[in-house]
PDB file of C-alpha atoms and ligand atoms in Angstrom:
ATOM      1  CA  MET A   1      74.936  78.991  93.669  1.00  0.00           C
ATOM      2  CA  SER A   2      74.109  82.317  92.461  1.00  0.00           C
ATOM      3  CA  SER A   3      76.179  83.827  89.588  1.00  0.00           C
ATOM      4  CA  LEU A   4      77.445  86.527  91.952  1.00  0.00           C
ATOM      5  CA  GLU A   5      78.259  84.022  94.339  1.00  0.00           C
ATOM      6  CA  GLU A   6      80.338  82.402  91.554  1.00  0.00           C
ATOM      7  CA  LEU A   7      82.106  85.821  90.692  1.00  0.00           C
ATOM      8  CA  SER A   8      83.086  86.154  94.306  1.00  0.00           C
ATOM      9  CA  ASN A   9      84.377  82.538  94.409  1.00  0.00           C
ATOM     10  CA  ALA A  10      86.396  83.303  91.029  1.00  0.00           C
ATOM     11  CA  VAL A  11      87.928  86.475  92.600  1.00  0.00           C
ATOM     12  CA  ILE A  12      89.202  84.611  95.621  1.00  0.00           C
ATOM     13  CA  GLY A  13      90.425  81.940  93.435  1.00  0.00           C
ATOM     14  CA  GLY A  14      92.388  84.778  91.532  1.00  0.00           C
ATOM     15  CA  ASP A  15      90.693  83.226  88.094  1.00  0.00           C
ATOM     16  CA  GLN A  16      90.894  86.402  85.853  1.00  0.00           C
ATOM     17  CA  ASP A  17      89.421  84.645  82.880  1.00  0.00           C
ATOM     18  CA  ALA A  18      86.518  83.520  85.078  1.00  0.00           C
ATOM     19  CA  VAL A  19      85.954  86.831  86.743  1.00  0.00           C
ATOM     20  CA  VAL A  20      86.037  88.490  83.250  1.00  0.00           C
ATOM     21  CA  GLU A  21      83.667  85.840  81.769  1.00  0.00           C
ATOM     22  CA  LEU A  22      81.070  86.084  84.864  1.00  0.00           C
ATOM     23  CA  THR A  23      80.898  89.677  84.894  1.00  0.00           C
ATOM     24  CA  ARG A  24      80.294  90.127  81.113  1.00  0.00           C
ATOM     25  CA  GLN A  25      77.475  87.596  81.739  1.00  0.00           C
ATOM     26  CA  ALA A  26      76.099  89.438  84.632  1.00  0.00           C
ATOM     27  CA  ILE A  27      76.310  92.655  82.491  1.00  0.00           C
ATOM     28  CA  VAL A  28      74.565  90.989  79.621  1.00  0.00           C
ATOM     29  CA  GLU A  29      71.909  89.494  81.952  1.00  0.00           C
ATOM     30  CA  LYS A  30      71.062  92.919  83.301  1.00  0.00           C
ATOM     31  CA  VAL A  31      71.994  92.381  86.660  1.00  0.00           C
ATOM     32  CA  ASP A  32      72.410  95.494  88.726  1.00  0.00           C
ATOM     33  CA  LEU A  33      75.762  97.037  88.378  1.00  0.00           C
ATOM     34  CA  ASN A  34      76.056  98.163  91.767  1.00  0.00           C
ATOM     35  CA  SER A  35      75.247  94.615  93.052  1.00  0.00           C
ATOM     36  CA  ILE A  36      78.100  93.015  90.634  1.00  0.00           C
ATOM     37  CA  ILE A  37      80.222  95.219  92.504  1.00  0.00           C
ATOM     38  CA  SER A  38      79.027  95.037  96.063  1.00  0.00           C
ATOM     39  CA  ARG A  39      77.834  91.546  96.088  1.00  0.00           C
ATOM     40  CA  GLY A  40      80.088  89.760  93.461  1.00  0.00           C
ATOM     41  CA  LEU A  41      83.698  91.421  93.185  1.00  0.00           C
ATOM     42  CA  LEU A  42      84.267  93.234  96.791  1.00  0.00           C
ATOM     43  CA  PRO A  43      82.799  90.200  98.930  1.00  0.00           C
ATOM     44  CA  GLY A  44      85.305  87.990  97.204  1.00  0.00           C
ATOM     45  CA  MET A  45      88.174  90.343  97.855  1.00  0.00           C
ATOM     46  CA  THR A  46      86.798  90.678 101.526  1.00  0.00           C
ATOM     47  CA  VAL A  47      87.262  87.007 102.034  1.00  0.00           C
ATOM     48  CA  VAL A  48      90.905  87.050 100.394  1.00  0.00           C
ATOM     49  CA  GLY A  49      91.889  89.865 102.942  1.00  0.00           C
ATOM     50  CA  ARG A  50      90.624  87.478 105.846  1.00  0.00           C
ATOM     51  CA  ARG A  51      92.376  84.490 104.806  1.00  0.00           C
ATOM     52  CA  PHE A  52      95.644  86.610 104.183  1.00  0.00           C
ATOM     53  CA  LYS A  53      95.369  87.935 107.688  1.00  0.00           C
ATOM     54  CA  ASN A  54      95.101  84.373 109.008  1.00  0.00           C
ATOM     55  CA  GLY A  55      97.959  82.922 107.090  1.00  0.00           C
ATOM     56  CA  ASP A  56      95.922  80.775 105.023  1.00  0.00           C
ATOM     57  CA  MET A  57      96.731  82.854 101.895  1.00  0.00           C
ATOM     58  CA  PHE A  58     100.018  84.395 100.512  1.00  0.00           C
ATOM     59  CA  ILE A  59     101.314  87.639  98.890  1.00  0.00           C
ATOM     60  CA  PRO A  60     101.141  86.023  95.192  1.00  0.00           C
ATOM     61  CA  GLU A  61      97.540  84.777  95.649  1.00  0.00           C
ATOM     62  CA  VAL A  62      96.200  88.162  96.787  1.00  0.00           C
ATOM     63  CA  LEU A  63      98.042  89.985  94.044  1.00  0.00           C
ATOM     64  CA  MET A  64      96.427  87.429  91.762  1.00  0.00           C
ATOM     65  CA  ALA A  65      92.854  88.128  93.293  1.00  0.00           C
ATOM     66  CA  ALA A  66      93.110  91.664  93.388  1.00  0.00           C
ATOM     67  CA  ARG A  67      94.161  91.822  89.670  1.00  0.00           C
ATOM     68  CA  ALA A  68      90.991  89.499  88.672  1.00  0.00           C
ATOM     69  CA  MET A  69      89.003  91.887  90.814  1.00  0.00           C
ATOM     70  CA  ASN A  70      90.197  94.809  89.239  1.00  0.00           C
ATOM     71  CA  ALA A  71      89.629  93.253  85.521  1.00  0.00           C
ATOM     72  CA  GLY A  72      86.001  92.964  86.551  1.00  0.00           C
ATOM     73  CA  LEU A  73      85.699  96.331  87.823  1.00  0.00           C
ATOM     74  CA  GLU A  74      87.008  97.561  84.650  1.00  0.00           C
ATOM     75  CA  LEU A  75      84.120  96.264  82.725  1.00  0.00           C
ATOM     76  CA  VAL A  76      81.561  97.652  85.182  1.00  0.00           C
ATOM     77  CA  LYS A  77      83.344 101.021  85.795  1.00  0.00           C
ATOM     78  CA  PRO A  78      82.294 102.539  81.931  1.00  0.00           C
ATOM     79  CA  LEU A  79      78.694 101.391  82.358  1.00  0.00           C
ATOM     80  CA  LEU A  80      77.871 103.234  85.717  1.00  0.00           C
ATOM     81  CA  VAL A  81      76.077 106.538  85.085  1.00  0.00           C
ATOM     82  CA  ASP A  82      79.084 108.902  85.802  1.00  0.00           C
ATOM     83  CA  GLY A  83      81.515 106.149  85.058  1.00  0.00           C
ATOM     84  CA  GLU A  84      82.796 106.174  88.723  1.00  0.00           C
ATOM     85  CA  VAL A  85      82.627 103.149  90.929  1.00  0.00           C
ATOM     86  CA  PRO A  86      80.853 104.402  94.027  1.00  0.00           C
ATOM     87  CA  VAL A  87      83.490 105.099  96.470  1.00  0.00           C
ATOM     88  CA  LYS A  88      83.408 105.100 100.238  1.00  0.00           C
ATOM     89  CA  GLY A  89      86.171 107.688 100.754  1.00  0.00           C
ATOM     90  CA  THR A  90      89.568 108.934  99.581  1.00  0.00           C
ATOM     91  CA  VAL A  91      93.020 107.402 100.954  1.00  0.00           C
ATOM     92  CA  VAL A  92      96.154 109.085  99.638  1.00  0.00           C
ATOM     93  CA  ILE A  93      99.064 106.498 100.237  1.00  0.00           C
ATOM     94  CA  GLY A  94     102.980 106.521  99.902  1.00  0.00           C
ATOM     95  CA  THR A  95     106.230 105.496 101.030  1.00  0.00           C
ATOM     96  CA  VAL A  96     108.013 108.011 103.193  1.00  0.00           C
ATOM     97  CA  GLU A  97     111.038 110.066 102.275  1.00  0.00           C
ATOM     98  CA  GLY A  98     114.310 107.974 101.874  1.00  0.00           C
ATOM     99  CA  ASP A  99     112.484 104.808 101.548  1.00  0.00           C
ATOM    100  CA  LEU A 100     112.260 102.619  98.348  1.00  0.00           C
ATOM    101  CA  HIS A 101     110.067  99.835  99.770  1.00  0.00           C
ATOM    102  CA  ASP A 102     106.863  99.608  97.991  1.00  0.00           C
ATOM    103  CA  ILE A 103     105.498  95.981  97.920  1.00  0.00           C
ATOM    104  CA  GLY A 104     103.926  95.873 101.242  1.00  0.00           C
ATOM    105  CA  LYS A 105     102.394  99.610 100.470  1.00  0.00           C
ATOM    106  CA  ASN A 106     101.160  98.564  97.204  1.00  0.00           C
ATOM    107  CA  LEU A 107      99.504  95.386  98.681  1.00  0.00           C
ATOM    108  CA  VAL A 108      97.907  97.838 101.412  1.00  0.00           C
ATOM    109  CA  GLY A 109      96.724 100.143  98.674  1.00  0.00           C
ATOM    110  CA  MET A 110      95.197  97.379  96.539  1.00  0.00           C
ATOM    111  CA  MET A 111      93.333  95.819  99.469  1.00  0.00           C
ATOM    112  CA  ILE A 112      91.924  99.230 100.562  1.00  0.00           C
ATOM    113  CA  GLU A 113      91.010  99.672  96.829  1.00  0.00           C
ATOM    114  CA  SER A 114      89.185  96.612  96.579  1.00  0.00           C
ATOM    115  CA  ASN A 115      87.201  97.502  99.382  1.00  0.00           C
ATOM    116  CA  GLY A 116      85.483 100.279  97.909  1.00  0.00           C
ATOM    117  CA  TYR A 117      87.528 103.241  98.603  1.00  0.00           C
ATOM    118  CA  ARG A 118      89.535 105.617  96.135  1.00  0.00           C
ATOM    119  CA  VAL A 119      93.349 104.960  96.610  1.00  0.00           C
ATOM    120  CA  ILE A 120      95.497 107.617  95.316  1.00  0.00           C
ATOM    121  CA  ASP A 121      99.321 106.058  95.324  1.00  0.00           C
ATOM    122  CA  LEU A 122     101.862 108.703  95.561  1.00  0.00           C
ATOM    123  CA  GLY A 123     104.915 106.354  95.236  1.00  0.00           C
ATOM    124  CA  ILE A 124     108.127 106.053  97.130  1.00  0.00           C
ATOM    125  CA  ASP A 125     110.587 108.366  98.724  1.00  0.00           C
ATOM    126  CA  LEU A 126     108.069 110.986  99.267  1.00  0.00           C
ATOM    127  CA  GLU A 127     109.369 114.208 101.169  1.00  0.00           C
ATOM    128  CA  PRO A 128     106.373 115.498 103.286  1.00  0.00           C
ATOM    129  CA  GLN A 129     105.533 118.118 100.774  1.00  0.00           C
ATOM    130  CA  ARG A 130     104.324 115.779  98.647  1.00  0.00           C
ATOM    131  CA  PHE A 131     101.957 114.346 101.301  1.00  0.00           C
ATOM    132  CA  VAL A 132     100.954 118.004 101.352  1.00  0.00           C
ATOM    133  CA  ALA A 133     100.245 118.576  97.849  1.00  0.00           C
ATOM    134  CA  ALA A 134      98.205 115.526  97.790  1.00  0.00           C
ATOM    135  CA  VAL A 135      96.105 116.497 100.385  1.00  0.00           C
ATOM    136  CA  ARG A 136      95.396 119.641  98.886  1.00  0.00           C
ATOM    137  CA  GLU A 137      94.641 118.065  95.635  1.00  0.00           C
ATOM    138  CA  TYR A 138      92.595 115.293  96.422  1.00  0.00           C
ATOM    139  CA  LYS A 139      91.116 116.166 100.009  1.00  0.00           C
ATOM    140  CA  PRO A 140      91.350 112.703 101.366  1.00  0.00           C
ATOM    141  CA  GLN A 141      89.814 111.384 104.423  1.00  0.00           C
ATOM    142  CA  VAL A 142      92.832 109.221 105.326  1.00  0.00           C
ATOM    143  CA  VAL A 143      96.616 109.684 104.535  1.00  0.00           C
ATOM    144  CA  GLY A 144      98.759 106.424 104.748  1.00  0.00           C
ATOM    145  CA  MET A 145     102.323 106.458 105.320  1.00  0.00           C
ATOM    146  CA  SER A 146     104.597 103.073 104.828  1.00  0.00           C
ATOM    147  CA  ALA A 147     108.346 102.816 106.024  1.00  0.00           C
ATOM    148  CA  LEU A 148     110.463  99.772 106.303  1.00  0.00           C
ATOM    149  CA  LEU A 149     113.537 101.051 107.672  1.00  0.00           C
ATOM    150  CA  THR A 150     114.130 102.142 111.213  1.00  0.00           C
ATOM    151  CA  THR A 151     115.852 105.049 109.801  1.00  0.00           C
ATOM    152  CA  THR A 152     113.179 106.240 107.285  1.00  0.00           C
ATOM    153  CA  MET A 153     110.327 105.539 110.077  1.00  0.00           C
ATOM    154  CA  LEU A 154     111.300 108.980 111.572  1.00  0.00           C
ATOM    155  CA  ALA A 155     109.983 110.759 108.360  1.00  0.00           C
ATOM    156  CA  MET A 156     106.580 109.823 109.220  1.00  0.00           C
ATOM    157  CA  LYS A 157     107.029 112.149 112.340  1.00  0.00           C
ATOM    158  CA  GLU A 158     108.247 114.704 110.144  1.00  0.00           C
ATOM    159  CA  THR A 159     105.486 114.437 108.004  1.00  0.00           C
ATOM    160  CA  ILE A 160     103.138 114.870 110.466  1.00  0.00           C
ATOM    161  CA  GLU A 161     104.518 117.959 111.678  1.00  0.00           C
ATOM    162  CA  VAL A 162     104.605 119.524 108.367  1.00  0.00           C
ATOM    163  CA  LEU A 163     100.847 118.583 108.094  1.00  0.00           C
ATOM    164  CA  LYS A 164     100.436 120.509 111.397  1.00  0.00           C
ATOM    165  CA  GLU A 165     102.325 123.335 110.134  1.00  0.00           C
ATOM    166  CA  GLU A 166     100.430 123.580 106.833  1.00  0.00           C
ATOM    167  CA  GLY A 167      96.971 123.621 108.836  1.00  0.00           C
ATOM    168  CA  LEU A 168      96.140 120.382 107.213  1.00  0.00           C
ATOM    169  CA  ARG A 169      96.479 117.890 110.123  1.00  0.00           C
ATOM    170  CA  ASP A 170      92.651 118.208 111.377  1.00  0.00           C
ATOM    171  CA  SER A 171      91.058 117.692 107.999  1.00  0.00           C
ATOM    172  CA  VAL A 172      92.767 114.151 107.589  1.00  0.00           C
ATOM    173  CA  LYS A 173      93.379 110.859 109.660  1.00  0.00           C
ATOM    174  CA  VAL A 174      96.733 109.808 109.626  1.00  0.00           C
ATOM    175  CA  ILE A 175      97.592 105.864 109.498  1.00  0.00           C
ATOM    176  CA  VAL A 176     100.963 104.092 109.435  1.00  0.00           C
ATOM    177  CA  GLY A 177     102.365 100.858 108.887  1.00  0.00           C
ATOM    178  CA  GLY A 178     105.443  98.838 107.764  1.00  0.00           C
ATOM    179  CA  ALA A 179     107.608  96.224 109.351  1.00  0.00           C
ATOM    180  CA  PRO A 180     109.561  98.304 111.996  1.00  0.00           C
ATOM    181  CA  VAL A 181     106.461 100.425 112.967  1.00  0.00           C
ATOM    182  CA  SER A 182     104.373  99.746 116.184  1.00  0.00           C
ATOM    183  CA  GLN A 183     101.152 100.763 117.606  1.00  0.00           C
ATOM    184  CA  GLU A 184     103.705 102.419 120.055  1.00  0.00           C
ATOM    185  CA  PHE A 185     105.328 104.347 117.637  1.00  0.00           C
ATOM    186  CA  ALA A 186     102.458 105.587 116.058  1.00  0.00           C
ATOM    187  CA  ASP A 187     100.834 106.870 119.276  1.00  0.00           C
ATOM    188  CA  GLU A 188     104.373 108.664 119.881  1.00  0.00           C
ATOM    189  CA  ILE A 189     104.354 110.392 116.695  1.00  0.00           C
ATOM    190  CA  GLY A 190     100.442 111.315 116.864  1.00  0.00           C
ATOM    191  CA  ALA A 191      99.340 109.375 114.076  1.00  0.00           C
ATOM    192  CA  ASP A 192      95.326 108.038 114.354  1.00  0.00           C
ATOM    193  CA  GLY A 193      96.023 104.520 113.636  1.00  0.00           C
ATOM    194  CA  TYR A 194      98.379 101.813 112.937  1.00  0.00           C
ATOM    195  CA  ALA A 195      98.051  98.759 111.198  1.00  0.00           C
ATOM    196  CA  PRO A 196     100.307  95.478 111.058  1.00  0.00           C
ATOM    197  CA  ASP A 197      99.111  94.292 107.500  1.00  0.00           C
ATOM    198  CA  ALA A 198      96.985  95.085 104.662  1.00  0.00           C
ATOM    199  CA  ALA A 199      93.833  93.411 105.844  1.00  0.00           C
ATOM    200  CA  SER A 200      93.893  95.256 109.026  1.00  0.00           C
ATOM    201  CA  ALA A 201      94.881  98.666 107.276  1.00  0.00           C
ATOM    202  CA  THR A 202      91.595  98.019 105.397  1.00  0.00           C
ATOM    203  CA  GLU A 203      89.634  97.440 108.475  1.00  0.00           C
ATOM    204  CA  LEU A 204      91.335 100.626 110.246  1.00  0.00           C
ATOM    205  CA  VAL A 205      90.498 102.700 107.363  1.00  0.00           C
ATOM    206  CA  ARG A 206      86.759 101.305 107.751  1.00  0.00           C
ATOM    207  CA  ARG A 207      86.615 102.169 111.379  1.00  0.00           C
ATOM    208  CA  LEU A 208      88.146 105.573 110.896  1.00  0.00           C
ATOM    209  CA  ILE A 209      85.765 106.877 107.937  1.00  0.00           C
ATOM    210  CA  GLY A 210      83.111 104.143 107.672  1.00  0.00           C
TER     211      GLY A 210
HETATM  212 CO1  LIG B   1     115.243  96.326 102.087  1.00  0.00          CO
HETATM  213  N1  LIG B   1     115.493  95.981 104.010  1.00  0.00           N
HETATM  214  N2  LIG B   1     116.723  97.333 102.180  1.00  0.00           N
HETATM  215  N3  LIG B   1     114.881  95.840 100.162  1.00  0.00           N
HETATM  216  N4  LIG B   1     113.953  94.720 102.307  1.00  0.00           N
HETATM  217  C1  LIG B   1     114.520  95.115 104.727  1.00  0.00           C
HETATM  218  C2  LIG B   1     113.294  95.943 105.180  1.00  0.00           C
HETATM  219  C3  LIG B   1     115.308  94.597 105.763  1.00  0.00           C
HETATM  220  C4  LIG B   1     114.352  94.195 107.216  1.00  0.00           C
HETATM  221  C5  LIG B   1     116.109  93.631 105.538  1.00  0.00           C
HETATM  222  C6  LIG B   1     117.135  93.004 106.574  1.00  0.00           C
HETATM  223  O1  LIG B   1     118.095  93.444 106.692  1.00  0.00           O
HETATM  224  N5  LIG B   1     116.744  91.880 107.368  1.00  0.00           N
HETATM  225  C7  LIG B   1     116.347  96.000 106.318  1.00  0.00           C
HETATM  226  C8  LIG B   1     115.827  97.077 107.190  1.00  0.00           C
HETATM  227  C9  LIG B   1     116.542  97.030 108.575  1.00  0.00           C
HETATM  228  C10 LIG B   1     115.969  97.958 109.445  1.00  0.00           C
HETATM  229  O2  LIG B   1     115.882  99.262 109.028  1.00  0.00           O
HETATM  230  N6  LIG B   1     115.739  97.663 110.653  1.00  0.00           N
HETATM  231  C11 LIG B   1     116.456  96.373 104.614  1.00  0.00           C
HETATM  232  C12 LIG B   1     117.556  97.211 104.406  1.00  0.00           C
HETATM  233  C13 LIG B   1     118.525  97.450 105.311  1.00  0.00           C
HETATM  234  C14 LIG B   1     117.746  97.787 103.007  1.00  0.00           C
HETATM  235  C15 LIG B   1     118.710  98.403 102.478  1.00  0.00           C
HETATM  236  C16 LIG B   1     119.439  99.727 103.123  1.00  0.00           C
HETATM  237  C17 LIG B   1     119.903  97.561 102.086  1.00  0.00           C
HETATM  238  C18 LIG B   1     121.103  98.428 101.232  1.00  0.00           C
HETATM  239  O3  LIG B   1     120.983  98.785 100.170  1.00  0.00           O
HETATM  240  N7  LIG B   1     122.167  98.132 102.223  1.00  0.00           N
HETATM  241  C19 LIG B   1     117.999  98.941 101.081  1.00  0.00           C
HETATM  242  C20 LIG B   1     117.284 100.640 101.300  1.00  0.00           C
HETATM  243  C21 LIG B   1     117.032 101.151 100.057  1.00  0.00           C
HETATM  244  C22 LIG B   1     115.683 102.257 100.816  1.00  0.00           C
HETATM  245  O4  LIG B   1     114.808 101.995 100.800  1.00  0.00           O
HETATM  246  N8  LIG B   1     116.490 103.325 100.704  1.00  0.00           N
HETATM  247  C23 LIG B   1     116.843  98.193 100.698  1.00  0.00           C
HETATM  248  C24 LIG B   1     116.496  97.755  99.570  1.00  0.00           C
HETATM  249  C25 LIG B   1     115.603  96.735  99.184  1.00  0.00           C
HETATM  250  C26 LIG B   1     115.169  96.205  97.784  1.00  0.00           C
HETATM  251  C27 LIG B   1     115.172  97.723  96.827  1.00  0.00           C
HETATM  252  C28 LIG B   1     116.127  95.199  97.347  1.00  0.00           C
HETATM  253  C29 LIG B   1     113.978  95.500  98.087  1.00  0.00           C
HETATM  254  C30 LIG B   1     112.775  96.366  98.217  1.00  0.00           C
HETATM  255  C31 LIG B   1     111.949  96.394  96.716  1.00  0.00           C
HETATM  256  C32 LIG B   1     110.532  97.132  96.742  1.00  0.00           C
HETATM  257  O5  LIG B   1     109.968  97.035  97.616  1.00  0.00           O
HETATM  258  N9  LIG B   1     110.198  97.298  95.445  1.00  0.00           N
HETATM  259  C33 LIG B   1     114.173  95.198  99.532  1.00  0.00           C
HETATM  260  C34 LIG B   1     113.317  94.270 100.018  1.00  0.00           C
HETATM  261  C35 LIG B   1     112.446  93.410  99.474  1.00  0.00           C
HETATM  262  C36 LIG B   1     113.207  93.811 101.683  1.00  0.00           C
HETATM  263  C37 LIG B   1     112.717  92.559 102.350  1.00  0.00           C
HETATM  264  C38 LIG B   1     113.486  91.533 102.085  1.00  0.00           C
HETATM  265  C39 LIG B   1     111.403  92.465 101.927  1.00  0.00           C
HETATM  266  C40 LIG B   1     110.396  93.565 102.233  1.00  0.00           C
HETATM  267  C41 LIG B   1     108.701  93.118 101.662  1.00  0.00           C
HETATM  268  O6  LIG B   1     108.493  93.384 100.614  1.00  0.00           O
HETATM  269  N10 LIG B   1     108.331  92.571 102.222  1.00  0.00           N
HETATM  270  C42 LIG B   1     112.840  93.332 103.751  1.00  0.00           C
HETATM  271  C43 LIG B   1     113.147  92.300 105.061  1.00  0.00           C
HETATM  272  C44 LIG B   1     111.729  91.869 105.557  1.00  0.00           C
HETATM  273  O7  LIG B   1     110.826  92.471 105.605  1.00  0.00           O
HETATM  274  N11 LIG B   1     111.606  90.524 105.696  1.00  0.00           N
HETATM  275  C45 LIG B   1     113.838  94.277 103.595  1.00  0.00           C
HETATM  276  C46 LIG B   1     106.822  92.029 101.942  1.00  0.00           C
HETATM  277  C47 LIG B   1     105.812  92.792 102.292  1.00  0.00           C
HETATM  278  C48 LIG B   1     104.238  92.253 101.856  1.00  0.00           C
HETATM  279  O8  LIG B   1     105.640  93.206 103.658  1.00  0.00           O
HETATM  280  O9  LIG B   1     106.740  95.469 103.244  1.00  0.00           O
HETATM  281  O10 LIG B   1     106.257  94.524 105.548  1.00  0.00           O
HETATM  282  P1  LIG B   1     106.014  94.578 104.266  1.00  0.00           P
HETATM  283  O11 LIG B   1     104.482  95.107 104.358  1.00  0.00           O
HETATM  284  C49 LIG B   1     103.585  94.513 105.068  1.00  0.00           C
HETATM  285  C50 LIG B   1     103.097  95.098 106.492  1.00  0.00           C
HETATM  286  O12 LIG B   1     104.359  95.718 107.003  1.00  0.00           O
HETATM  287  C51 LIG B   1     102.190  96.221 106.539  1.00  0.00           C
HETATM  288  O13 LIG B   1     101.332  95.597 105.540  1.00  0.00           O
HETATM  289  C52 LIG B   1     102.118  94.785 104.418  1.00  0.00           C
HETATM  290  C53 LIG B   1     101.260  93.799 103.723  1.00  0.00           C
HETATM  291  O14 LIG B   1     100.844  92.739 104.962  1.00  0.00           O
HETATM  292  N12 LIG B   1     102.385  97.643 105.767  1.00  0.00           N
HETATM  293  C54 LIG B   1     101.491  98.587 106.195  1.00  0.00           C
HETATM  294  C55 LIG B   1     103.371  98.039 105.132  1.00  0.00           C
HETATM  295  N13 LIG B   1     103.190  99.389 104.695  1.00  0.00           N
HETATM  296  C56 LIG B   1     102.102  99.638 105.416  1.00  0.00           C
HETATM  297  C57 LIG B   1     101.181 101.030 105.621  1.00  0.00           C
HETATM  298  C58 LIG B   1     100.042 100.896 106.406  1.00  0.00           C
HETATM  299  C59 LIG B   1      99.451  99.743 107.230  1.00  0.00           C
HETATM  300  C60 LIG B   1     100.262  98.463 107.157  1.00  0.00           C
HETATM  301  O15 LIG B   1      99.227 102.075 106.644  1.00  0.00           O
HETATM  302  C61 LIG B   1      99.505 102.989 105.519  1.00  0.00           C
END
């Protein structure tokens, strides 16, 4: 097994110590830094996403894998020329106004980030203007909204309306998710996409912006 395959497996197993050790070793052996990321750290997380989606892995294991992967990423980041991990795009994510649930949203954000996107997590209970300000500041390709309550899912519609009023709607793809949300609801409020879980959300982002 190559050292990068070993690194992938350590991510899948959520073994942070092994990830740190193997990443350090790869750096010392002068393995190409982008390969450490794209052939070691990220593929491990892709497998985790797939297993989670299929019900073969559970939330605590996913969180451990994401933490392990991030520990490796932190070692590589400062060594890249501009200190930045190459990103495929920017995603702004948050839980809508009136809603304090963030476990699923965090998982979605982590999974998207693990797949090579920059994720700006705005937090919870976000009034529409917070999304507007973030679109202006970070110029993301995607805005992701999460809601866990049947009452707060209506704030998604409101946020899309405000993005329209502010002339920003056409500059971003809007995706939505959370337990009470459905594809039908997403269509109804004019979102660009819906995902039922973190792995599907990552696939959706990939489909929307590559
Ligand atoms: Co609340 N809560 N809660 N709660 N809570 C639910 C959602 C509820 C279904 C429980 C129930 O009654 N059976 C119910 C909602 C009923 C409804 O509206 N139909 C409910 C209620 C009523 C409430 C309060 C009103 C209770 C009260 O105070 N009377 C209150 C509201 C507070 C508020 O938000 N204003 C409240 C409070 C809380 C806690 C603070 C105690 C806590 C939240 C802690 C936290 O998040 N930091 C909490 C919790 C934990 C839950 C349950 C038990 C679990 C939610 C969770 O984290 N699931 C929940 C019952 C349930 O869902 N079984 C419940 C695990 C998580 C990984 O899944 O969030 O679904 P989930 O995320 C998934 C997908 O939905 C999807 O991917 C994620 C990963 O696979 N997804 C996205 C999520 N966001 C996405 C975004 C995307 C794409 C996919 O794109 C952007």
